[in-house]
Amino acid sequence: MRLVEEFEAGLAAPICITWELTYACNLACVHCLSSSGRRDPRELTTAEAKAVISELERMQVFYVNVGGGEPTVRRDFWELLDHAAAHNVGVKFSTNGSRIDAAAAARLAASDYVDVQVSIDGATAAVNDAVRGPGSFDTALGALERLAAAGFERPKISVVVTRQNAGQLDAFKAIADRYGAQLRITRLRPSGRGADVWDDLHPTAEQQRSLYMWLLEHGEEVLTGDSFFHLSAYGEALPGLNLCGAGRVVCLIDPVGDVYACPFAIHQEFLAGNVREPRGFEGVWRDSELFARLRAPRSGGACESCGHYDACRGGCMAAKFFTGLPLDGPDPECALGHGERLLAARGAEVAIPAPAVDHSRVRPPARPPAKVCDENPLADFLARA
């Protein structure tokens, strides 16, 4: 059996888990996949979170991607981080950098079980702050400076590729090199608040092709989290698994303990269970009817007749779902343009699924700027906040 086929059939434990610790966040990024902002009062307690960590240790989960919201705003964040390290569970957490002061940087540098990703979505303040909010670029760079000064080795700079920053990849790499960091670029999904801005922010077909060529050139030195396997239809496969691992090798635990098949598909359609159930997380992973369906052999639908199907595997499930395309059809950003044509032909009667939760403090504007030089897309509601 090929490795891809083995992964498609599901593993006894996920390779990694994305765990959103809280929906609370001090930023209001227009593309936030979890629509974060306000804390949910039902979020897991410290004791419940520690119990999940113990389960992950027993299951021998490789590592946990901790996010939010902004995970560092949880009062027990450092306690949970220490608990994970004591139980041999590696943690990679994503942060906007606002809570990474000199003391926090030194504490992180002293741990062998923690990796840090600082989120930046523009290689300049103008591009970044239009998406993540005023001052967020300088805040992120300040966190990277303090991590470097503390001796933290190889933090990550995490970039969501958009129409505005797709031409800045070399500049992002230069920023990473400046701070001794590794660049990680991921795909913009139409999830959470990202659904409101995807039409205007997702890269053009020309930018997608340029991105693909850039990734081939930089190979293993740049991480992607398997975000761009749909672009493998251009020719040579990109490094990584090149498949949708939802419910097979990855899943999401949200702040209230709900387990979803995919970090980018927070919707009732992809809800597998809750860690508060008597069966716990392990029981959800092992016995969920949803996960069983995802792991079963299935047809590639219309894509299966395409000569590039083995390379792209039909693309991203979440991207299709939240743009109203069939799950057995092409990715909306299909390299051959099949998804773009389906989107253009999509009738008004097609219902676009809405995200399951919205913890936004304020609603984002209906449309971000069409060009980098246009006004800040946050300006409209920042003025009203």
Coordinates of C-alpha atoms in Angstrom, one line a residue, residues 35-365:
S35 CA -14.1 34.3 13.5
S36 CA -12.4 35.0 16.8
G37 CA -12.8 38.0 19.0
R38 CA -14.8 37.2 22.2
R39 CA -14.1 34.4 24.7
D40 CA -16.7 31.6 24.8
P41 CA -17.7 31.1 28.4
R42 CA -18.1 27.4 27.7
E43 CA -14.4 26.9 26.8
L44 CA -12.6 23.9 28.4
T45 CA -11.4 24.4 32.0
T46 CA -7.8 24.0 32.9
A47 CA -8.5 20.5 34.3
E48 CA -10.4 19.5 31.2
A49 CA -7.6 20.7 28.9
K50 CA -5.0 18.8 31.0
A51 CA -7.1 15.7 30.7
V52 CA -7.0 16.1 26.9
I53 CA -3.2 16.5 26.9
S54 CA -3.0 13.2 28.9
E55 CA -5.1 11.5 26.3
L56 CA -2.8 12.8 23.5
E57 CA 0.2 11.4 25.4
R58 CA -1.4 8.0 25.6
M59 CA -2.3 8.1 21.9
Q60 CA 1.3 9.2 21.1
V61 CA 0.1 12.2 19.1
F62 CA 3.3 13.7 17.5
Y63 CA 2.5 17.3 18.3
V64 CA -0.3 19.8 18.8
N65 CA -0.8 23.1 16.8
V66 CA -2.2 25.4 19.4
G67 CA -4.0 28.5 18.2
G68 CA -7.1 30.6 18.7
G69 CA -8.0 33.4 18.8
E70 CA -4.8 34.4 20.5
P71 CA -3.9 31.5 22.8
T72 CA -1.6 33.5 25.1
V73 CA -4.6 35.5 26.4
R74 CA -5.8 32.4 28.3
R75 CA -4.7 32.9 31.9
D76 CA -3.6 29.2 32.1
F77 CA -1.7 29.2 28.8
W78 CA 1.7 28.8 30.4
E79 CA 0.4 26.2 32.8
L80 CA -1.0 24.2 29.9
L81 CA 2.3 24.6 28.0
D82 CA 4.3 23.3 30.9
H83 CA 1.8 20.4 31.4
A84 CA 2.2 19.4 27.7
A85 CA 6.0 19.5 28.0
A86 CA 5.9 17.4 31.2
H87 CA 3.8 14.8 29.3
N88 CA 6.1 14.7 26.2
V89 CA 3.5 16.4 24.0
G90 CA 5.2 18.8 21.6
V91 CA 3.4 22.2 21.1
K92 CA 3.6 24.5 18.2
F93 CA 1.6 27.6 18.9
S94 CA 0.6 30.5 16.7
T95 CA 0.6 34.0 18.0
N96 CA 0.3 37.6 16.9
G97 CA 3.2 38.3 19.2
S98 CA 1.5 40.8 21.4
R99 CA 2.2 38.8 24.6
I100 CA 5.8 37.8 23.7
D101 CA 7.7 40.1 26.0
A102 CA 11.4 39.5 27.1
A103 CA 10.3 37.2 29.9
A104 CA 8.0 35.1 27.7
A105 CA 10.7 34.8 25.1
A106 CA 13.3 33.6 27.6
R107 CA 10.8 31.1 29.0
L108 CA 10.1 29.7 25.5
A109 CA 13.8 29.5 24.7
A110 CA 14.3 27.3 27.8
S111 CA 11.8 24.7 26.6
D112 CA 12.6 21.7 24.3
Y113 CA 9.0 21.0 23.5
V114 CA 7.7 24.3 22.2
D115 CA 7.8 25.8 18.8
V116 CA 6.5 29.3 18.0
Q117 CA 4.8 30.7 14.9
V118 CA 4.4 34.5 14.6
S119 CA 1.7 35.5 12.2
I120 CA 2.5 38.1 9.6
D121 CA 0.4 38.7 6.5
G122 CA 2.4 41.4 4.7
A123 CA 6.1 42.0 4.3
T124 CA 5.4 45.7 4.9
A125 CA 3.2 47.4 7.5
A126 CA 0.9 48.7 4.9
V127 CA -0.1 45.3 3.5
N128 CA 0.0 43.5 6.8
D129 CA -2.0 46.0 8.9
A130 CA -4.7 46.3 6.2
V131 CA -5.6 42.7 7.1
R132 CA -4.5 42.2 10.7
G133 CA -5.0 45.7 12.1
P134 CA -3.0 48.9 12.8
G135 CA 0.3 48.3 14.5
S136 CA 0.2 44.5 14.2
F137 CA 3.3 44.4 11.8
D138 CA 5.5 46.2 14.3
T139 CA 4.1 44.0 17.1
A140 CA 5.0 40.8 15.3
L141 CA 8.5 42.0 14.4
G142 CA 9.1 43.0 18.0
A143 CA 8.2 39.5 19.2
L144 CA 10.7 38.0 16.7
E145 CA 13.4 40.4 17.9
R146 CA 12.8 39.3 21.5
L147 CA 12.8 35.6 20.6
A148 CA 16.1 36.1 18.7
A149 CA 17.6 38.0 21.7
A150 CA 16.6 35.2 24.1
G151 CA 18.2 32.6 21.9
F152 CA 15.0 30.9 20.7
E153 CA 16.1 28.8 17.7
R154 CA 14.2 28.7 14.4
P155 CA 10.8 30.3 15.2
K156 CA 8.4 30.2 12.4
I157 CA 6.9 33.2 10.5
S158 CA 3.4 32.1 9.4
V159 CA 2.0 33.8 6.3
V160 CA -1.4 33.4 4.7
V161 CA -1.0 34.1 1.0
T162 CA -3.4 36.7 -0.4
R163 CA -3.8 38.7 -3.5
Q164 CA -2.0 41.6 -1.9
N165 CA 1.1 39.8 -0.5
A166 CA 1.6 37.0 -3.2
G167 CA 4.3 39.2 -4.8
Q168 CA 6.2 39.5 -1.5
L169 CA 7.4 36.0 -1.0
D170 CA 11.0 36.9 -1.4
A171 CA 10.6 39.7 1.1
F172 CA 8.9 37.3 3.6
K173 CA 11.9 35.0 3.2
A174 CA 14.3 37.9 3.8
I175 CA 12.4 38.7 7.1
A176 CA 12.6 35.1 8.2
D177 CA 16.3 35.0 7.4
R178 CA 16.9 38.3 9.3
Y179 CA 15.5 36.7 12.6
G180 CA 16.9 33.2 12.1
A181 CA 13.3 32.0 11.5
Q182 CA 11.8 29.6 9.1
L183 CA 9.1 30.7 6.7
R184 CA 5.7 28.9 6.7
I185 CA 3.2 29.9 4.1
T186 CA -0.4 28.7 4.1
R187 CA -3.4 29.0 1.9
L188 CA -6.3 31.5 2.4
R189 CA -9.5 29.5 3.0
P190 CA -13.0 30.8 2.7
S191 CA -13.6 29.8 6.4
G192 CA -14.8 32.0 9.2
R193 CA -14.5 35.6 8.4
G194 CA -12.4 34.5 5.5
A195 CA -15.6 33.6 3.7
D196 CA -16.5 37.3 3.6
V197 CA -13.3 38.4 1.9
W198 CA -12.2 35.3 0.0
D199 CA -13.5 36.5 -3.4
D200 CA -11.4 39.7 -3.2
L201 CA -8.4 38.4 -1.3
H202 CA -7.6 34.9 -2.7
P203 CA -4.7 35.0 -5.2
T204 CA -5.4 35.2 -8.9
A205 CA -4.7 32.2 -11.3
E206 CA -1.5 34.0 -12.4
Q207 CA -0.4 34.5 -8.8
Q208 CA -1.2 30.8 -8.1
R209 CA 1.1 29.7 -10.9
S210 CA 3.9 32.0 -9.7
L211 CA 3.4 30.7 -6.2
Y212 CA 3.7 27.1 -7.4
M213 CA 7.0 27.9 -9.2
W214 CA 8.3 29.7 -6.2
L215 CA 7.6 26.7 -3.9
L216 CA 9.3 24.4 -6.3
E217 CA 12.4 26.6 -6.3
H218 CA 12.5 26.8 -2.5
G219 CA 11.7 23.2 -1.8
E220 CA 12.1 21.9 1.7
E221 CA 13.4 25.2 3.2
V222 CA 9.8 26.7 3.2
L223 CA 7.0 25.0 5.1
T224 CA 3.5 24.8 3.7
G225 CA 1.5 22.5 6.0
D226 CA 0.3 20.8 2.8
S227 CA -1.8 23.8 2.0
F228 CA -1.1 23.9 -1.7
F229 CA -1.4 20.3 -2.9
H230 CA -4.2 21.4 -5.3
L231 CA -1.5 23.2 -7.3
S232 CA 0.4 20.0 -8.0
A233 CA -1.7 19.6 -11.2
Y234 CA 0.6 22.2 -12.7
G235 CA 3.2 19.4 -13.0
E236 CA 5.7 18.3 -10.4
A237 CA 4.2 17.4 -7.0
L238 CA 5.1 19.8 -4.2
P239 CA 6.9 18.5 -1.1
G240 CA 4.5 17.0 1.5
L241 CA 1.7 14.5 1.7
N242 CA -0.4 16.2 -1.0
L243 CA -3.7 15.0 0.2
C244 CA -6.6 16.2 2.4
G245 CA -5.9 14.7 5.8
A246 CA -9.2 15.7 7.4
G247 CA -10.3 13.1 9.8
R248 CA -7.6 10.8 8.6
V249 CA -4.3 12.2 10.0
V250 CA -5.5 15.6 11.3
C251 CA -8.5 17.2 13.1
L252 CA -9.4 20.2 15.2
I253 CA -10.4 20.6 18.8
D254 CA -12.1 23.9 19.3
P255 CA -12.3 26.0 22.6
V256 CA -15.4 24.3 23.9
G257 CA -14.1 20.8 23.1
D258 CA -15.9 20.2 19.8
V259 CA -13.9 18.0 17.4
Y260 CA -14.1 18.9 13.8
A261 CA -12.6 16.9 10.9
C262 CA -10.6 19.9 9.6
P263 CA -9.3 23.1 11.2
F264 CA -10.7 25.0 8.2
A265 CA -14.2 23.4 8.3
I266 CA -15.8 24.6 11.6
H267 CA -19.3 23.7 10.6
Q268 CA -21.9 21.2 11.8
E269 CA -21.4 19.1 8.7
F270 CA -17.9 18.3 9.9
L271 CA -18.5 18.0 13.6
A272 CA -17.4 14.5 14.9
G273 CA -18.1 14.8 18.6
N274 CA -16.9 16.5 21.8
V275 CA -14.0 15.7 24.2
R276 CA -16.4 16.1 27.1
E277 CA -18.3 12.9 26.0
P278 CA -17.6 9.8 28.1
R279 CA -15.6 8.4 25.3
G280 CA -13.2 11.4 25.3
F281 CA -11.1 12.5 22.4
E282 CA -9.7 9.1 21.7
G283 CA -13.2 7.7 21.4
V284 CA -14.3 10.4 19.0
W285 CA -11.2 9.8 16.8
R286 CA -11.7 6.0 16.8
D287 CA -15.5 5.7 16.6
S288 CA -16.9 8.8 14.9
E289 CA -19.3 8.0 12.1
L290 CA -18.1 11.1 10.2
F291 CA -14.4 10.0 10.4
A292 CA -15.4 6.5 9.3
R293 CA -17.0 8.0 6.2
L294 CA -14.0 10.2 5.5
R295 CA -11.6 7.2 5.8
A296 CA -13.7 5.0 3.5
P297 CA -12.7 4.6 -0.1
R298 CA -14.5 7.1 -2.2
S299 CA -14.9 8.3 -5.7
G300 CA -13.1 11.4 -6.9
G301 CA -16.3 12.4 -8.8
A302 CA -15.8 14.6 -11.8
C303 CA -12.1 15.0 -11.0
E304 CA -11.3 11.3 -11.2
S305 CA -11.4 11.5 -15.0
C306 CA -8.7 14.2 -14.9
G307 CA -5.2 13.1 -15.7
H308 CA -3.9 15.2 -12.7
Y309 CA -6.2 13.7 -10.1
D310 CA -3.5 11.5 -8.5
A311 CA -1.4 14.7 -8.0
C312 CA -4.0 17.1 -6.6
R313 CA -6.6 14.6 -5.2
G314 CA -9.4 17.0 -5.9
G315 CA -8.1 19.7 -3.7
C316 CA -9.4 21.1 -0.4
M317 CA -12.6 19.9 1.2
A318 CA -13.2 23.2 3.1
A319 CA -12.5 25.4 0.2
K320 CA -15.1 23.6 -1.8
F321 CA -17.7 23.4 0.9
F322 CA -17.6 27.1 1.8
T323 CA -17.8 28.3 -1.8
G324 CA -20.8 26.1 -2.5
L325 CA -19.0 23.6 -4.7
P326 CA -19.6 19.8 -4.5
L327 CA -17.2 17.9 -2.3
D328 CA -16.5 15.5 -5.1
G329 CA -15.8 18.2 -7.6
P330 CA -12.8 20.4 -8.4
D331 CA -11.2 22.8 -5.9
P332 CA -12.3 26.4 -6.5
E333 CA -8.6 27.2 -7.2
C334 CA -8.1 24.2 -9.5
A335 CA -4.9 24.8 -11.4
L336 CA -6.7 23.9 -14.6
G337 CA -9.5 26.4 -14.1
H338 CA -12.3 23.9 -13.6
G339 CA -13.2 25.3 -10.2
E340 CA -13.2 28.9 -11.5
R341 CA -15.6 27.9 -14.2
L342 CA -17.9 26.2 -11.7
L343 CA -17.9 29.2 -9.5
A344 CA -18.8 31.5 -12.5
A345 CA -21.7 29.2 -13.3
R346 CA -22.9 28.9 -9.7
G347 CA -26.5 30.1 -9.6
A348 CA -28.1 32.3 -7.1
E349 CA -30.1 29.4 -5.7
V350 CA -26.9 27.7 -4.4
A351 CA -26.8 28.1 -0.7
I352 CA -23.3 29.0 0.6
P353 CA -22.8 27.4 4.0
A354 CA -22.2 29.8 6.9
P355 CA -19.6 29.1 9.6
A356 CA -20.9 27.4 12.7
V357 CA -19.7 30.0 15.1
D358 CA -18.9 33.8 15.1
H359 CA -17.2 35.3 18.0
S360 CA -16.2 38.5 16.2
R361 CA -16.3 41.6 18.3
V362 CA -17.4 43.6 15.3
R363 CA -18.5 42.5 11.8
P364 CA -15.8 43.0 9.1
P365 CA -16.7 45.2 6.1

